[in-house]
PDB file of C-alpha atoms in Angstrom:
ATOM      1  CA  ALA A   1     -31.973  18.771   8.233  1.00 62.00           C
ATOM      2  CA  ILE A   2     -35.339  19.171  10.181  1.00 63.00           C
ATOM      3  CA  ALA A   3     -34.081  21.992  12.699  1.00 61.00           C
ATOM      4  CA  PRO A   4     -36.095  23.881  14.203  1.00 68.00           C
ATOM      5  CA  ALA A   5     -37.722  20.419  15.464  1.00 90.00           C
ATOM      6  CA  VAL A   6     -39.773  20.524  18.786  1.00 93.00           C
ATOM      7  CA  GLY A   7     -40.630  17.912  20.924  1.00 95.00           C
ATOM      8  CA  VAL A   8     -42.441  17.785  24.182  1.00 97.00           C
ATOM      9  CA  PRO A   9     -41.781  14.759  25.851  1.00 97.00           C
ATOM     10  CA  PRO A  10     -44.250  14.831  29.538  1.00 98.00           C
ATOM     11  CA  SER A  11     -41.830  15.619  32.325  1.00 98.00           C
ATOM     12  CA  LEU A  12     -40.328  18.875  33.726  1.00 98.00           C
ATOM     13  CA  LEU A  13     -36.562  18.450  31.651  1.00 98.00           C
ATOM     14  CA  PRO A  14     -33.902  17.538  32.784  1.00 98.00           C
ATOM     15  CA  ARG A  15     -35.936  15.637  35.819  1.00 98.00           C
ATOM     16  CA  HIS A  16     -36.684  12.431  34.371  1.00 98.00           C
ATOM     17  CA  ARG A  17     -35.538  12.151  30.568  1.00 98.00           C
ATOM     18  CA  GLY A  18     -36.459   9.019  28.859  1.00 97.00           C
ATOM     19  CA  PRO A  19     -39.218   7.021  27.424  1.00 96.00           C
ATOM     20  CA  ASP A  20     -41.133   6.408  30.965  1.00 98.00           C
ATOM     21  CA  PRO A  21     -41.399   9.666  32.659  1.00 98.00           C
ATOM     22  CA  TYR A  22     -44.777   8.779  34.332  1.00 98.00           C
ATOM     23  CA  PHE A  23     -43.723   5.511  36.228  1.00 98.00           C
ATOM     24  CA  TRP A  24     -40.459   7.238  37.754  1.00 98.00           C
ATOM     25  CA  ALA A  25     -42.469  10.606  38.589  1.00 98.00           C
ATOM     26  CA  ILE A  26     -44.761   8.154  40.261  1.00 98.00           C
ATOM     27  CA  ASP A  27     -42.340   6.282  41.892  1.00 98.00           C
ATOM     28  CA  ALA A  28     -39.668   8.977  43.052  1.00 98.00           C
ATOM     29  CA  GLY A  29     -43.207  10.135  45.089  1.00 97.00           C
ATOM     30  CA  ASP A  30     -43.085  14.190  42.774  1.00 98.00           C
ATOM     31  CA  GLU A  31     -45.574  16.258  43.463  1.00 98.00           C
ATOM     32  CA  THR A  32     -45.836  17.754  40.696  1.00 98.00           C
ATOM     33  CA  THR A  33     -44.150  17.127  37.027  1.00 98.00           C
ATOM     34  CA  GLY A  34     -45.538  18.737  33.993  1.00 98.00           C
ATOM     35  CA  VAL A  35     -44.699  19.128  30.140  1.00 98.00           C
ATOM     36  CA  THR A  36     -41.611  20.497  28.686  1.00 98.00           C
ATOM     37  CA  ALA A  37     -41.002  21.684  25.385  1.00 98.00           C
ATOM     38  CA  HIS A  38     -37.590  21.652  23.762  1.00 97.00           C
ATOM     39  CA  ARG A  39     -35.491  21.981  20.618  1.00 95.00           C
ATOM     40  CA  LEU A  40     -34.446  18.016  19.451  1.00 93.00           C
ATOM     41  CA  GLU A  41     -31.024  17.242  19.939  1.00 91.00           C
ATOM     42  CA  GLU A  42     -29.061  13.768  18.977  1.00 87.00           C
ATOM     43  CA  ALA A  43     -28.977  12.739  22.473  1.00 90.00           C
ATOM     44  CA  TYR A  44     -32.423  11.873  24.265  1.00 90.00           C
ATOM     45  CA  ASP A  45     -34.342  15.034  25.851  1.00 95.00           C
ATOM     46  CA  THR A  46     -31.442  16.774  25.958  1.00 94.00           C
ATOM     47  CA  GLY A  47     -32.191  20.468  23.987  1.00 95.00           C
ATOM     48  CA  PRO A  48     -32.739  23.589  24.896  1.00 97.00           C
ATOM     49  CA  ILE A  49     -36.004  24.315  26.901  1.00 98.00           C
ATOM     50  CA  LEU A  50     -38.704  26.423  25.100  1.00 98.00           C
ATOM     51  CA  ALA A  51     -41.395  26.753  27.842  1.00 98.00           C
ATOM     52  CA  LYS A  52     -42.503  24.608  30.135  1.00 98.00           C
ATOM     53  CA  ARG A  53     -46.421  24.044  32.155  1.00 98.00           C
ATOM     54  CA  THR A  54     -46.502  21.995  35.426  1.00 98.00           C
ATOM     55  CA  LEU A  55     -49.041  19.748  36.738  1.00 98.00           C
ATOM     56  CA  ARG A  56     -50.026  18.596  40.355  1.00 98.00           C
ATOM     57  CA  ILE A  57     -49.949  14.799  41.456  1.00 98.00           C
ATOM     58  CA  ASP A  58     -53.026  13.603  42.451  1.00 98.00           C
ATOM     59  CA  PRO A  59     -51.424  10.577  44.647  1.00 95.00           C
ATOM     60  CA  ARG A  60     -54.092   8.222  43.897  1.00 95.00           C
ATOM     61  CA  TRP A  61     -53.310   8.402  40.418  1.00 98.00           C
ATOM     62  CA  ASP A  62     -50.975   5.112  38.497  1.00 98.00           C
ATOM     63  CA  ALA A  63     -49.388   5.702  35.421  1.00 98.00           C
ATOM     64  CA  TRP A  64     -52.311   5.502  32.756  1.00 97.00           C
ATOM     65  CA  LYS A  65     -53.859   8.364  34.964  1.00 98.00           C
ATOM     66  CA  LEU A  66     -50.974  10.213  34.632  1.00 98.00           C
ATOM     67  CA  ALA A  67     -50.379   9.785  31.441  1.00 98.00           C
ATOM     68  CA  ARG A  68     -53.771  11.044  30.523  1.00 98.00           C
ATOM     69  CA  ALA A  69     -53.442  14.077  32.396  1.00 98.00           C
ATOM     70  CA  LEU A  70     -50.786  15.015  30.703  1.00 98.00           C
ATOM     71  CA  ASP A  71     -51.952  14.857  27.062  1.00 97.00           C
ATOM     72  CA  ARG A  72     -53.402  17.953  26.576  1.00 97.00           C
ATOM     73  CA  PRO A  73     -51.527  20.201  28.045  1.00 97.00           C
ATOM     74  CA  SER A  74     -48.523  18.233  26.009  1.00 97.00           C
ATOM     75  CA  LEU A  75     -50.090  19.254  22.696  1.00 97.00           C
ATOM     76  CA  ALA A  76     -51.845  22.599  23.742  1.00 98.00           C
ATOM     77  CA  LEU A  77     -47.690  23.139  24.792  1.00 98.00           C
ATOM     78  CA  LEU A  78     -46.712  22.180  21.225  1.00 97.00           C
ATOM     79  CA  ARG A  79     -49.456  24.316  19.389  1.00 97.00           C
ATOM     80  CA  GLU A  80     -48.270  27.637  21.491  1.00 97.00           C
ATOM     81  CA  VAL A  81     -44.515  26.622  20.723  1.00 96.00           C
ATOM     82  CA  VAL A  82     -45.691  25.988  16.835  1.00 94.00           C
ATOM     83  CA  GLY A  83     -47.065  28.937  16.227  1.00 95.00           C
ATOM     84  CA  ALA A  84     -44.612  31.283  18.089  1.00 96.00           C
ATOM     85  CA  TYR A  85     -41.798  29.641  15.498  1.00 92.00           C
ATOM     86  CA  ALA A  86     -45.012  30.052  12.716  1.00 93.00           C
ATOM     87  CA  ALA A  87     -45.044  33.879  13.595  1.00 96.00           C
ATOM     88  CA  GLY A  88     -41.761  34.656  13.731  1.00 94.00           C
ATOM     89  CA  ARG A  89     -41.381  35.356  17.783  1.00 95.00           C
ATOM     90  CA  PRO A  90     -39.423  31.759  18.334  1.00 92.00           C
ATOM     91  CA  PRO A  91     -39.209  31.773  22.305  1.00 96.00           C
ATOM     92  CA  PRO A  92     -35.899  31.708  23.993  1.00 96.00           C
ATOM     93  CA  ALA A  93     -34.279  28.858  24.169  1.00 96.00           C
ATOM     94  CA  VAL A  94     -32.287  28.661  27.248  1.00 98.00           C
ATOM     95  CA  PRO A  95     -30.089  24.759  28.036  1.00 98.00           C
ATOM     96  CA  GLN A  96     -31.385  22.530  30.211  1.00 98.00           C
ATOM     97  CA  ASP A  97     -29.020  22.316  33.649  1.00 97.00           C
ATOM     98  CA  GLU A  98     -27.057  18.829  33.629  1.00 97.00           C
ATOM     99  CA  ALA A  99     -26.880  19.144  36.939  1.00 97.00           C
ATOM    100  CA  GLY A 100     -30.726  18.399  37.908  1.00 97.00           C
ATOM    101  CA  ALA A 101     -30.439  15.791  35.016  1.00 98.00           C
ATOM    102  CA  THR A 102     -32.236  12.276  35.752  1.00 98.00           C
ATOM    103  CA  ALA A 103     -32.672   9.190  34.088  1.00 97.00           C
ATOM    104  CA  ALA A 104     -36.663   7.609  32.590  1.00 98.00           C
ATOM    105  CA  PRO A 105     -35.664   4.539  31.555  1.00 97.00           C
ATOM    106  CA  ARG A 106     -38.619   1.739  30.672  1.00 97.00           C
ATOM    107  CA  PRO A 107     -39.027  -0.229  33.891  1.00 98.00           C
ATOM    108  CA  SER A 108     -36.792  -3.870  34.008  1.00 97.00           C
ATOM    109  CA  GLU A 109     -37.649  -6.763  35.142  1.00 96.00           C
ATOM    110  CA  GLU A 110     -36.004  -6.137  38.774  1.00 97.00           C
ATOM    111  CA  ASP A 111     -37.693  -2.799  38.825  1.00 98.00           C
ATOM    112  CA  LEU A 112     -41.108  -4.152  38.524  1.00 98.00           C
ATOM    113  CA  ALA A 113     -40.386  -6.730  41.662  1.00 98.00           C
ATOM    114  CA  VAL A 114     -41.221  -5.758  44.624  1.00 97.00           C
ATOM    115  CA  HIS A 115     -38.912  -5.503  47.427  1.00 97.00           C
ATOM    116  CA  TRP A 116     -40.541  -6.323  50.408  1.00 98.00           C
ATOM    117  CA  SER A 117     -37.680  -4.655  52.694  1.00 98.00           C
ATOM    118  CA  TRP A 118     -38.416  -1.105  51.177  1.00 98.00           C
ATOM    119  CA  PRO A 119     -41.458   0.767  53.457  1.00 98.00           C
ATOM    120  CA  ALA A 120     -45.262   0.157  52.329  1.00 98.00           C
ATOM    121  CA  ALA A 121     -45.251   3.784  51.126  1.00 98.00           C
ATOM    122  CA  HIS A 122     -42.589   3.504  48.307  1.00 98.00           C
ATOM    123  CA  ILE A 123     -44.040  -0.044  47.642  1.00 98.00           C
ATOM    124  CA  GLU A 124     -47.435   1.747  47.222  1.00 98.00           C
ATOM    125  CA  ARG A 125     -45.476   4.233  44.960  1.00 98.00           C
ATOM    126  CA  ARG A 126     -43.959   1.486  42.799  1.00 98.00           C
ATOM    127  CA  VAL A 127     -47.046  -0.283  42.178  1.00 98.00           C
ATOM    128  CA  ARG A 128     -49.006   2.823  41.032  1.00 98.00           C
ATOM    129  CA  ALA A 129     -46.208   3.772  38.827  1.00 98.00           C
ATOM    130  CA  ALA A 130     -46.782   0.454  37.165  1.00 98.00           C
ATOM    131  CA  ALA A 131     -50.703   0.049  36.936  1.00 98.00           C
ATOM    132  CA  PRO A 132     -52.647  -1.431  35.036  1.00 96.00           C
ATOM    133  CA  TRP A 133     -49.708  -2.239  33.029  1.00 96.00           C
ATOM    134  CA  PRO A 134     -47.242  -4.047  32.940  1.00 95.00           C
ATOM    135  CA  GLY A 135     -47.688  -4.255  37.063  1.00 97.00           C
ATOM    136  CA  VAL A 136     -45.071  -5.300  39.406  1.00 97.00           C
ATOM    137  CA  TRP A 137     -45.104  -9.203  40.446  1.00 97.00           C
ATOM    138  CA  THR A 138     -43.991 -11.105  42.910  1.00 97.00           C
ATOM    139  CA  GLU A 139     -44.156 -13.828  44.760  1.00 96.00           C
ATOM    140  CA  ILE A 140     -46.989 -15.707  47.475  1.00 95.00           C
ATOM    141  CA  GLY A 141     -46.428 -18.745  48.221  1.00 92.00           C
ATOM    142  CA  GLU A 142     -45.196 -20.794  45.396  1.00 90.00           C
ATOM    143  CA  GLU A 143     -47.787 -18.092  42.999  1.00 93.00           C
ATOM    144  CA  VAL A 144     -46.610 -15.621  41.314  1.00 96.00           C
ATOM    145  CA  VAL A 145     -49.013 -12.594  41.064  1.00 97.00           C
ATOM    146  CA  VAL A 146     -48.862  -9.239  39.620  1.00 98.00           C
ATOM    147  CA  LEU A 147     -50.078  -5.995  41.780  1.00 98.00           C
ATOM    148  CA  VAL A 148     -52.048  -3.225  40.371  1.00 97.00           C
ATOM    149  CA  ARG A 149     -53.453  -1.756  43.605  1.00 98.00           C
ATOM    150  CA  VAL A 150     -52.230  -1.423  47.573  1.00 98.00           C
ATOM    151  CA  ARG A 151     -53.064   0.153  50.551  1.00 98.00           C
ATOM    152  CA  ALA A 152     -50.243   1.177  53.081  1.00 98.00           C
ATOM    153  CA  THR A 153     -51.672   0.203  56.274  1.00 98.00           C
ATOM    154  CA  GLN A 154     -50.431   0.292  60.546  1.00 98.00           C
ATOM    155  CA  ASP A 155     -53.003  -2.333  60.527  1.00 98.00           C
ATOM    156  CA  PHE A 156     -51.365  -5.900  60.786  1.00 97.00           C
ATOM    157  CA  PRO A 157     -50.514  -8.201  62.667  1.00 96.00           C
ATOM    158  CA  ARG A 158     -47.225  -7.373  64.389  1.00 95.00           C
ATOM    159  CA  VAL A 159     -45.791 -10.950  64.502  1.00 96.00           C
ATOM    160  CA  LEU A 160     -45.269 -10.760  60.897  1.00 97.00           C
ATOM    161  CA  ALA A 161     -41.780 -10.492  59.361  1.00 97.00           C
ATOM    162  CA  PRO A 162     -41.249  -8.399  56.121  1.00 97.00           C
ATOM    163  CA  GLY A 163     -42.409 -10.098  52.951  1.00 96.00           C
ATOM    164  CA  GLU A 164     -44.690 -12.457  55.187  1.00 97.00           C
ATOM    165  CA  ALA A 165     -48.413 -12.562  54.840  1.00 97.00           C
ATOM    166  CA  ALA A 166     -51.448 -13.068  56.505  1.00 97.00           C
ATOM    167  CA  LEU A 167     -54.837 -12.301  56.824  1.00 96.00           C
ATOM    168  CA  ARG A 168     -56.733  -9.823  58.459  1.00 97.00           C
ATOM    169  CA  ALA A 169     -59.700 -10.314  61.238  1.00 96.00           C
ATOM    170  CA  ASP A 170     -61.918  -7.858  58.245  1.00 97.00           C
ATOM    171  CA  GLY A 171     -60.634 -10.840  55.984  1.00 97.00           C
ATOM    172  CA  VAL A 172     -58.400  -8.491  53.833  1.00 98.00           C
ATOM    173  CA  ALA A 173     -54.836  -9.862  53.024  1.00 98.00           C
ATOM    174  CA  VAL A 174     -51.416  -7.910  53.831  1.00 98.00           C
ATOM    175  CA  VAL A 175     -47.862  -7.975  53.923  1.00 98.00           C
ATOM    176  CA  ARG A 176     -45.825  -6.546  55.902  1.00 98.00           C
ATOM    177  CA  ALA A 177     -42.728  -4.635  54.181  1.00 98.00           C
ATOM    178  CA  GLY A 178     -40.036  -2.568  56.047  1.00 98.00           C
ATOM    179  CA  GLU A 179     -41.946  -0.075  57.578  1.00 97.00           C
ATOM    180  CA  ASP A 180     -45.690  -0.691  58.127  1.00 98.00           C
ATOM    181  CA  ALA A 181     -47.233  -3.426  55.369  1.00 98.00           C
ATOM    182  CA  VAL A 182     -49.231  -3.305  52.853  1.00 98.00           C
ATOM    183  CA  GLU A 183     -52.980  -4.144  51.879  1.00 98.00           C
ATOM    184  CA  LEU A 184     -53.599  -6.395  48.867  1.00 98.00           C
ATOM    185  CA  LEU A 185     -56.325  -4.955  46.762  1.00 98.00           C
ATOM    186  CA  GLU A 186     -55.801  -5.864  43.120  1.00 98.00           C
ATOM    187  CA  GLY A 187     -54.198  -8.082  40.348  1.00 98.00           C
ATOM    188  CA  ARG A 188     -53.714 -10.736  37.967  1.00 97.00           C
ATOM    189  CA  ALA A 189     -52.692 -14.166  37.880  1.00 95.00           C
ATOM    190  CA  ASP A 190     -49.457 -14.132  36.177  1.00 86.00           C
ATOM    191  CA  GLU A 191     -49.770 -16.789  34.484  1.00 81.00           C
ATOM    192  CA  ASP A 192     -53.036 -16.230  31.841  1.00 88.00           C
ATOM    193  CA  ASP A 193     -53.629 -12.123  33.266  1.00 91.00           C
ATOM    194  CA  ALA A 194     -56.615 -13.945  35.162  1.00 95.00           C
ATOM    195  CA  PRO A 195     -57.731 -10.558  37.183  1.00 97.00           C
ATOM    196  CA  LEU A 196     -57.840 -10.792  41.197  1.00 98.00           C
ATOM    197  CA  ASP A 197     -59.845  -9.113  43.293  1.00 98.00           C
ATOM    198  CA  ALA A 198     -59.619  -8.678  47.122  1.00 98.00           C
ATOM    199  CA  ASP A 199     -60.885 -11.733  47.928  1.00 98.00           C
ATOM    200  CA  ASP A 200     -58.764 -13.743  45.447  1.00 97.00           C
ATOM    201  CA  PHE A 201     -55.382 -12.636  47.731  1.00 98.00           C
ATOM    202  CA  ALA A 202     -56.885 -13.476  50.912  1.00 98.00           C
ATOM    203  CA  ARG A 203     -57.768 -16.837  49.476  1.00 97.00           C
ATOM    204  CA  ILE A 204     -54.129 -17.056  47.857  1.00 97.00           C
ATOM    205  CA  VAL A 205     -52.741 -15.937  51.311  1.00 97.00           C
ATOM    206  CA  VAL A 206     -54.854 -18.756  52.947  1.00 96.00           C
ATOM    207  CA  ARG A 207     -53.172 -21.001  50.663  1.00 95.00           C
ATOM    208  CA  ALA A 208     -49.731 -19.966  51.277  1.00 93.00           C
ATOM    209  CA  ARG A 209     -50.108 -20.373  55.095  1.00 87.00           C
ATOM    210  CA  GLY A 210     -51.630 -23.632  54.873  1.00 81.00           C
TER     211      GLY A 210
END
């Protein structure tokens, strides 16, 4: 009834179709993402493509920073495409390649749980993908914490098994992963959302190790 309607999701369709492409682009380790103008159809993010703009993903960005970086390009592309329709020169509509389609659903509780069998680089990406909210969660001893900033490192006690935490000589809390380890730098307490810094994580690890 409202055709031709145009949408501009913050992803390079058909990759990352769905409501949370920021999370999945960072988690997948994509080097670039962007925005796509497409004609709306009944199924989510499936309509023919009208135009795209690409953006390099800064490896330091979390999901919020990526969303901010894509905001203006999205609006600019929408104005450009709608202007072309208004001028009677609609851009050609190119069907999406279904072979390249991936889903980008809202992350589930399981998606937001840290698996310490993963390589540290993957854990770091997953934390950035969910930061600053909702964050990913894990248990240290008997305490549930939310992680919002970690860093992969090769500086850790080699006696640790995946999932074991320790305090390095410099006072930084580290957790062994399936490959390398991660430094715990920022997070929140699960019970009351109180912020946690590196010193707080160090104290939590000390308590957990007795």
